[in-house]
mmCIF file of C-alpha atoms in Angstrom:
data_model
loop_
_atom_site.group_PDB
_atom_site.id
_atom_site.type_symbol
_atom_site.label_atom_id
_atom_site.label_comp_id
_atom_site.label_asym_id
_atom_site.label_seq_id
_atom_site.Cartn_x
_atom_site.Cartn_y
_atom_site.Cartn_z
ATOM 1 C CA UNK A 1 0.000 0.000 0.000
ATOM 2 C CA UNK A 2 1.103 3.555 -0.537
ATOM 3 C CA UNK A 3 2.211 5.712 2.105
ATOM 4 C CA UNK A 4 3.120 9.839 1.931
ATOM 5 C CA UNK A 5 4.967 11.608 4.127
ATOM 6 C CA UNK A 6 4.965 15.316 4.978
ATOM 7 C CA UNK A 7 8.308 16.024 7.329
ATOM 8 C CA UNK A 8 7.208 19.351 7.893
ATOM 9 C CA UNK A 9 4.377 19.614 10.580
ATOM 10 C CA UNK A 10 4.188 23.062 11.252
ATOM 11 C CA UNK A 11 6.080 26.200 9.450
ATOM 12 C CA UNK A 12 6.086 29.818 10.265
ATOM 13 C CA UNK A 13 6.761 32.138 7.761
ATOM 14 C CA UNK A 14 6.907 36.170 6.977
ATOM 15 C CA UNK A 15 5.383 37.352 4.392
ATOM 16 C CA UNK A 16 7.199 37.466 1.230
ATOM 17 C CA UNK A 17 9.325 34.637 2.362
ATOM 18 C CA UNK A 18 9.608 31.591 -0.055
ATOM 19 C CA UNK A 19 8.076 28.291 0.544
ATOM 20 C CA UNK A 20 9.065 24.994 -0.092
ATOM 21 C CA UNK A 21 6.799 22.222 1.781
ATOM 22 C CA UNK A 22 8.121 18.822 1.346
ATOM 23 C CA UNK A 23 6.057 15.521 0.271
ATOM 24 C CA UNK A 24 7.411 11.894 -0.205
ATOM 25 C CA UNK A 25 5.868 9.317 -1.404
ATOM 26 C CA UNK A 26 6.142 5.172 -1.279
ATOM 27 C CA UNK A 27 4.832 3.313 -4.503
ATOM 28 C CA UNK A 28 6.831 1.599 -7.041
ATOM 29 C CA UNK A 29 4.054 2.094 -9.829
ATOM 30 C CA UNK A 30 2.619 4.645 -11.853
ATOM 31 C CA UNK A 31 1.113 7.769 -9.247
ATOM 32 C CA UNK A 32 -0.948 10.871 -9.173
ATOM 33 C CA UNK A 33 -0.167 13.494 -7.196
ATOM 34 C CA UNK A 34 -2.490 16.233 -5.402
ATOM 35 C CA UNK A 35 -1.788 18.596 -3.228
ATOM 36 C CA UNK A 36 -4.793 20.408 -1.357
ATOM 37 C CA UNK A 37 -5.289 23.156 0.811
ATOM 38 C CA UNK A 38 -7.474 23.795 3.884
ATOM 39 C CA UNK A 39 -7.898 27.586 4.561
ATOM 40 C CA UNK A 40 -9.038 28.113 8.525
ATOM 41 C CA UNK A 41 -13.095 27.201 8.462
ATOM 42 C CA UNK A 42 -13.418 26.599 5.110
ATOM 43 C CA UNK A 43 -13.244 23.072 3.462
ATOM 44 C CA UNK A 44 -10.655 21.227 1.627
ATOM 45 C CA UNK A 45 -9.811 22.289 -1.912
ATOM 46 C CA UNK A 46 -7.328 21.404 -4.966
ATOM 47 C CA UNK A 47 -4.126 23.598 -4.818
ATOM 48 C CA UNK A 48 -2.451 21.662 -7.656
ATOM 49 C CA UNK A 49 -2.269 18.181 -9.180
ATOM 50 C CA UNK A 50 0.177 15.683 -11.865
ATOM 51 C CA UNK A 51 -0.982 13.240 -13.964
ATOM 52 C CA UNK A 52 1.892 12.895 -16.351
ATOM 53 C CA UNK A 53 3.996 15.348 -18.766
ATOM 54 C CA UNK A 54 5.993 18.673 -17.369
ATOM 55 C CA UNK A 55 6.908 17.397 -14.044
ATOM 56 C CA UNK A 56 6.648 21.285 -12.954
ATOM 57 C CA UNK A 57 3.067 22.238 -12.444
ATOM 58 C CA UNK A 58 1.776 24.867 -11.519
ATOM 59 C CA UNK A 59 -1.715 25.600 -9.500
ATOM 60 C CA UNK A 60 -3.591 28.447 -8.239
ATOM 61 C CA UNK A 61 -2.585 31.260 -5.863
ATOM 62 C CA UNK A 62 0.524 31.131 -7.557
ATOM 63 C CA UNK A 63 1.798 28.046 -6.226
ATOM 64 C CA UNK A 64 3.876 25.226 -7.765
ATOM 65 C CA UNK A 65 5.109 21.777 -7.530
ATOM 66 C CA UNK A 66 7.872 19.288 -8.947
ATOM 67 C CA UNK A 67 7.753 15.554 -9.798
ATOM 68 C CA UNK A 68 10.903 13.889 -9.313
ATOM 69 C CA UNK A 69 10.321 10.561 -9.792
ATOM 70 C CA UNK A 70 13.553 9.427 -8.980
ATOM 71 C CA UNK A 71 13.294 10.469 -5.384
ATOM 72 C CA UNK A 72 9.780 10.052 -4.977
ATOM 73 C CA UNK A 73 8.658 13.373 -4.436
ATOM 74 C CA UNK A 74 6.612 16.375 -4.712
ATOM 75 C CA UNK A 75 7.287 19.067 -3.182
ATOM 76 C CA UNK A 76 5.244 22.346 -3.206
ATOM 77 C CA UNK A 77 6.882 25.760 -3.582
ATOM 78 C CA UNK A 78 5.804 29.488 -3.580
ATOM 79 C CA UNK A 79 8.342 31.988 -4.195
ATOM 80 C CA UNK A 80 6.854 35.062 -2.200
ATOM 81 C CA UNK A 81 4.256 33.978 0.804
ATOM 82 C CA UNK A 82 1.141 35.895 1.740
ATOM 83 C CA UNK A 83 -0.532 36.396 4.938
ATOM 84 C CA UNK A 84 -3.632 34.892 2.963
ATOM 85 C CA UNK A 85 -1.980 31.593 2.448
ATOM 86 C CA UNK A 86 -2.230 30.626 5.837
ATOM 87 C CA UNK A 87 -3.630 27.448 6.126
ATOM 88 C CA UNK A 88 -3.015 23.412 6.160
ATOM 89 C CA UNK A 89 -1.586 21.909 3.237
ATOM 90 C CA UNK A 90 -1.875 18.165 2.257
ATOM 91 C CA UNK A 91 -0.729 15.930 -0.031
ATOM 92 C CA UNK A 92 -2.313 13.530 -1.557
ATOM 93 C CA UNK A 93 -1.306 9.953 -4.087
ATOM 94 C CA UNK A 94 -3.601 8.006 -6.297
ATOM 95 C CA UNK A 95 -2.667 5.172 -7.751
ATOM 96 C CA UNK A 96 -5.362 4.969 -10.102
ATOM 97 C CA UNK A 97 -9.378 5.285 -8.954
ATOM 98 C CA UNK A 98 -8.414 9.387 -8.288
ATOM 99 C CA UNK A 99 -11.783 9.228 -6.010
ATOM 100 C CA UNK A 100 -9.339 6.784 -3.317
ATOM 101 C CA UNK A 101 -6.546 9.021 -2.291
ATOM 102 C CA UNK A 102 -3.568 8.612 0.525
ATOM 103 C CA UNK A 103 -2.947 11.704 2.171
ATOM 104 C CA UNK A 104 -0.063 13.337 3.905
ATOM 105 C CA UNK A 105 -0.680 14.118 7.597
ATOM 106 C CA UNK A 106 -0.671 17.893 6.435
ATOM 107 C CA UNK A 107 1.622 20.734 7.246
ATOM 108 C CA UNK A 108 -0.049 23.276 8.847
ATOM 109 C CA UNK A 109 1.396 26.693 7.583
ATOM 110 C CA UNK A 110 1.193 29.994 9.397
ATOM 111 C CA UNK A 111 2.046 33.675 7.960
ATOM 112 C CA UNK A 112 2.800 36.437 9.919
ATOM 113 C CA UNK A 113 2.952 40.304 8.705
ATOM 114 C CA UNK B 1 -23.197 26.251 -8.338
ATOM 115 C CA UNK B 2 -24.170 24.615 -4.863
ATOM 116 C CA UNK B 3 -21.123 22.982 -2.848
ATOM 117 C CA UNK B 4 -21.372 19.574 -1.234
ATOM 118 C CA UNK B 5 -23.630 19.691 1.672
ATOM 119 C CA UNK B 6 -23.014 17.387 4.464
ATOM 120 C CA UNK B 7 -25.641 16.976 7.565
ATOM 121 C CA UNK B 8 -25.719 17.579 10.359
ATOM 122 C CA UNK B 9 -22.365 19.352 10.986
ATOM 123 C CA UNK B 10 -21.841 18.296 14.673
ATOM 124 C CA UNK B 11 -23.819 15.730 16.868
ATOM 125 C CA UNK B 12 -22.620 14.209 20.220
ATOM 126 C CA UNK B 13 -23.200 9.985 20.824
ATOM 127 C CA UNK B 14 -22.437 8.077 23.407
ATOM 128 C CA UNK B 15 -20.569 4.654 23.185
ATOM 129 C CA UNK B 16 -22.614 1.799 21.742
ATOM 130 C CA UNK B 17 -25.383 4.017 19.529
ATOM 131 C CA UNK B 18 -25.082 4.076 16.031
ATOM 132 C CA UNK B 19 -25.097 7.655 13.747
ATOM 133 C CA UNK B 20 -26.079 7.998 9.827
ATOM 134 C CA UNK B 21 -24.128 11.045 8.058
ATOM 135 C CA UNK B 22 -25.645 12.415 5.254
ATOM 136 C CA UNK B 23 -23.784 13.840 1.877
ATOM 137 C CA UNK B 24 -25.422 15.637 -0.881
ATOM 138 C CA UNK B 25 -23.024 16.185 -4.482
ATOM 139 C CA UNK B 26 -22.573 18.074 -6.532
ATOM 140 C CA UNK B 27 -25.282 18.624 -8.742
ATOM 141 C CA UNK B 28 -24.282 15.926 -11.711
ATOM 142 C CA UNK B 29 -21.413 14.857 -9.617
ATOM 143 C CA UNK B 30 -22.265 10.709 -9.663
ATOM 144 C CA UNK B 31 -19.126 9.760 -7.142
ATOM 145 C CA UNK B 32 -19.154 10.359 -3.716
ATOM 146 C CA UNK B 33 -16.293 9.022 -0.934
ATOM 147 C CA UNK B 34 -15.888 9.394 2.364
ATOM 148 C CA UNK B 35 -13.289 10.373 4.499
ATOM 149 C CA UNK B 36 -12.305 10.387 8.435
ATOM 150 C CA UNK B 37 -10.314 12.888 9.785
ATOM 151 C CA UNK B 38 -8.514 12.602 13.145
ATOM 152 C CA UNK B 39 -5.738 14.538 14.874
ATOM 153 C CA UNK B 40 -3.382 11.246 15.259
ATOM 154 C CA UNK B 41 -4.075 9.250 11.957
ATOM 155 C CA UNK B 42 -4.896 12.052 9.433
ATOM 156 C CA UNK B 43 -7.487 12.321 6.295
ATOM 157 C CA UNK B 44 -8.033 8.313 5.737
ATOM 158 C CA UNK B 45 -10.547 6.939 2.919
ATOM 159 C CA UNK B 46 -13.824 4.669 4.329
ATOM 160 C CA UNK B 47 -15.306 4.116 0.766
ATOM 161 C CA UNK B 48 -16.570 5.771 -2.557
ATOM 162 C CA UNK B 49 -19.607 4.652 -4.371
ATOM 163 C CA UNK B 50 -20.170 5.251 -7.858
ATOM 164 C CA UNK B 51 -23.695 4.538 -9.275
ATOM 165 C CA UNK B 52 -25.156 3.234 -5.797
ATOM 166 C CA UNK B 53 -22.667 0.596 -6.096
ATOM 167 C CA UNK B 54 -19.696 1.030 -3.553
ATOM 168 C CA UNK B 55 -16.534 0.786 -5.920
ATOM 169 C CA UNK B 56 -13.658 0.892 -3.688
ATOM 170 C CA UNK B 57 -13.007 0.224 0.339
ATOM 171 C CA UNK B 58 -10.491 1.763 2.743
ATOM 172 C CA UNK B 59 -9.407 -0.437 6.244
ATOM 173 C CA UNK B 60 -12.286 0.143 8.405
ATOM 174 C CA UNK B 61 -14.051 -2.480 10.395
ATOM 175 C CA UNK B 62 -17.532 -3.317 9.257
ATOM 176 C CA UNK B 63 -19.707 -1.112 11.931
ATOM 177 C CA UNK B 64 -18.976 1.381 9.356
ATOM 178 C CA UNK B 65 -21.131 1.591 6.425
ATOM 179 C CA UNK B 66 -22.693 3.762 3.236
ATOM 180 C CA UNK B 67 -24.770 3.390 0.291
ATOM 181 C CA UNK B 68 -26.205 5.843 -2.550
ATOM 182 C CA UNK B 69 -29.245 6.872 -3.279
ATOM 183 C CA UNK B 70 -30.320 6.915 -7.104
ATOM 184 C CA UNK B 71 -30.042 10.967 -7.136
ATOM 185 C CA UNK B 72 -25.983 10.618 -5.879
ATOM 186 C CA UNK B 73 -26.468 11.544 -2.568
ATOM 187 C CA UNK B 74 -24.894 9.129 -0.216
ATOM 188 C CA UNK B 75 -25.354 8.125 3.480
ATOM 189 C CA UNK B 76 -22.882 6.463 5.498
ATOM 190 C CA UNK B 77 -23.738 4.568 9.678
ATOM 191 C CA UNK B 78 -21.616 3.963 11.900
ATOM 192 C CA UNK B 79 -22.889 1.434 14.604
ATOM 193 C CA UNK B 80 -21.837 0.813 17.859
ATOM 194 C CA UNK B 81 -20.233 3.766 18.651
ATOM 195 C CA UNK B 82 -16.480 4.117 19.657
ATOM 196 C CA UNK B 83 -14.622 6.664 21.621
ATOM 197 C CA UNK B 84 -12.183 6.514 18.770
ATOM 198 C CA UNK B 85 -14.609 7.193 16.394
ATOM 199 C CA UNK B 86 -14.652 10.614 16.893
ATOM 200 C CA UNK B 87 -14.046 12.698 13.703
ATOM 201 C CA UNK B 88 -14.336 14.713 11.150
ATOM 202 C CA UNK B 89 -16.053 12.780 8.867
ATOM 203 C CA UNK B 90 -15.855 14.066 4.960
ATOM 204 C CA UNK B 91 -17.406 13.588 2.097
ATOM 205 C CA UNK B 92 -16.216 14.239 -1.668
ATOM 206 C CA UNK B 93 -17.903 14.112 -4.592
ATOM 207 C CA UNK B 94 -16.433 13.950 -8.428
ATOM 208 C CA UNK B 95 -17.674 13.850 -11.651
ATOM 209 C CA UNK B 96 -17.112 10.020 -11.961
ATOM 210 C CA UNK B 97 -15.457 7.101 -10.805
ATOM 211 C CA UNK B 98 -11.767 6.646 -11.623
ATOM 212 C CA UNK B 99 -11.896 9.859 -13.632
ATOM 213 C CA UNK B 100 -8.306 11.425 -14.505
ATOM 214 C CA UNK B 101 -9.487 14.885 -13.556
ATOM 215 C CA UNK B 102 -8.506 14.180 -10.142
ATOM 216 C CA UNK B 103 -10.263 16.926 -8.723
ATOM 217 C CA UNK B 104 -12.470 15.789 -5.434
ATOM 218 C CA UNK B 105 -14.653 18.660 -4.221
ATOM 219 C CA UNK B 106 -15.421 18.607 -0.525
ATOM 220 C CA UNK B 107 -18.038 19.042 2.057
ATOM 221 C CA UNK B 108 -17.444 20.899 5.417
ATOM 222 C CA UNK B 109 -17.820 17.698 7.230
ATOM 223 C CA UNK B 110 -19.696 16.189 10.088
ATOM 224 C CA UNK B 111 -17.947 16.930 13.061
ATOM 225 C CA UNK B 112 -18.696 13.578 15.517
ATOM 226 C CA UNK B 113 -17.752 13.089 18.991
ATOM 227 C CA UNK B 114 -18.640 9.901 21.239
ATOM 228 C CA UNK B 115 -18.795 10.400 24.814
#
């Protein structure tokens, strides 16, 4: 079974910093990768996700992720930070039906001004 | 366009009763899953059905349970109530089953605690 691990638990950040959240995966086979975002009270929501192609993808809010498949990751990056982006972020594998997915534990993200 | 709708948002059991969650889609959304969230093990998938018929499983014991109605919207019981069954329980729904535009869309969730 798959398993994905998010080293980071908790990262504080000023504003205009850059951020790089990590995300490792465990599955020999062919994967999809998510990565979602849970702003504080509101519900979970797709930040960004791979499939196949340009392993650099890019999602909303300006925010951006790399497949390398040769160390099983996917980690997300944002070059400047806002106080907006405060929130959890989780990743997220599929290794086929996209409707079962294996999430990180989530790295819960916090801007300050 | 309407969200997904998930009722109630938080009720309180006690140990041994039983609780039914409700989920309403998308409108034309045809796949709904279900997910428990908890502080120590994460987001971790129950089950999704797909045209009433429940397509895939996740490792939960058998007091937990779902089906879907023919108009997508989706129920899931949990019987004999835990103390470790209390969670954010949350449902996504997608256009179909298996479908490579990967995009779940997700309710608010059903907030349960067991006492």
């Amino acid at each position: 079974a798959q398993s994905v691990s998010q080293h980071n638990h908790h990262v504080i950040l000023s504003e205009a910093a850059s951020l790089e959240l990590g995300c490792n995966y465990s599955y020999g086979g062919t994967v999809n990768l998510f990565w979602y975002v849970q702003y504080p009270g509101q519900h979970l929501q797709l930040l960004l996700k791979y499939f196949s192609g340009d392993p650099l993808v890019k999602g909303i809010k300006g925010f951006e992720a790399e497949f390398i498949k040769s160390k099983f990751s996917f980690n997300l990056r944002k070059p400047s930070v806002q106080w907006s982006d405060t929130a959890e972020y989780f990743c997220a594998v599929s290794t086929g039906t996209a409707s079962k997915l294996t999430f990180g534990t989530g790295t819960r993200l916090q801007v300050t001004l | 366009k309407a969200g997904v709708t998930q009722t109630p948002r938080y009720l309180i059991k006690t140990r041994g009763q039983q609780v039914t969650l409700s989920c309403s889609p998308i409108s034309g959304h045809r796949s709904v899953s279900w997910y428990q969230q908890t502080p120590g093990q994460g987001l971790q998938f129950l089950f999704e059905y797909f045209s009433e018929t429940q397509r895939n499983k996740g490792n939960f014991p058998g007091r937990f349970s779902g089906r879907q109605f023919s108009n997508s919207r989706s129920e899931m019981n949990v019987s004999t109530l835990e103390l470790g069954d209390s969670a954010l329980y949350l449902c996504a729904s997608s256009l179909t089953s298996g479908s490579l535009t990967g995009e779940l869309f997700f309710g608010e969730g059903s907030r349960l605690t067991v006492l």
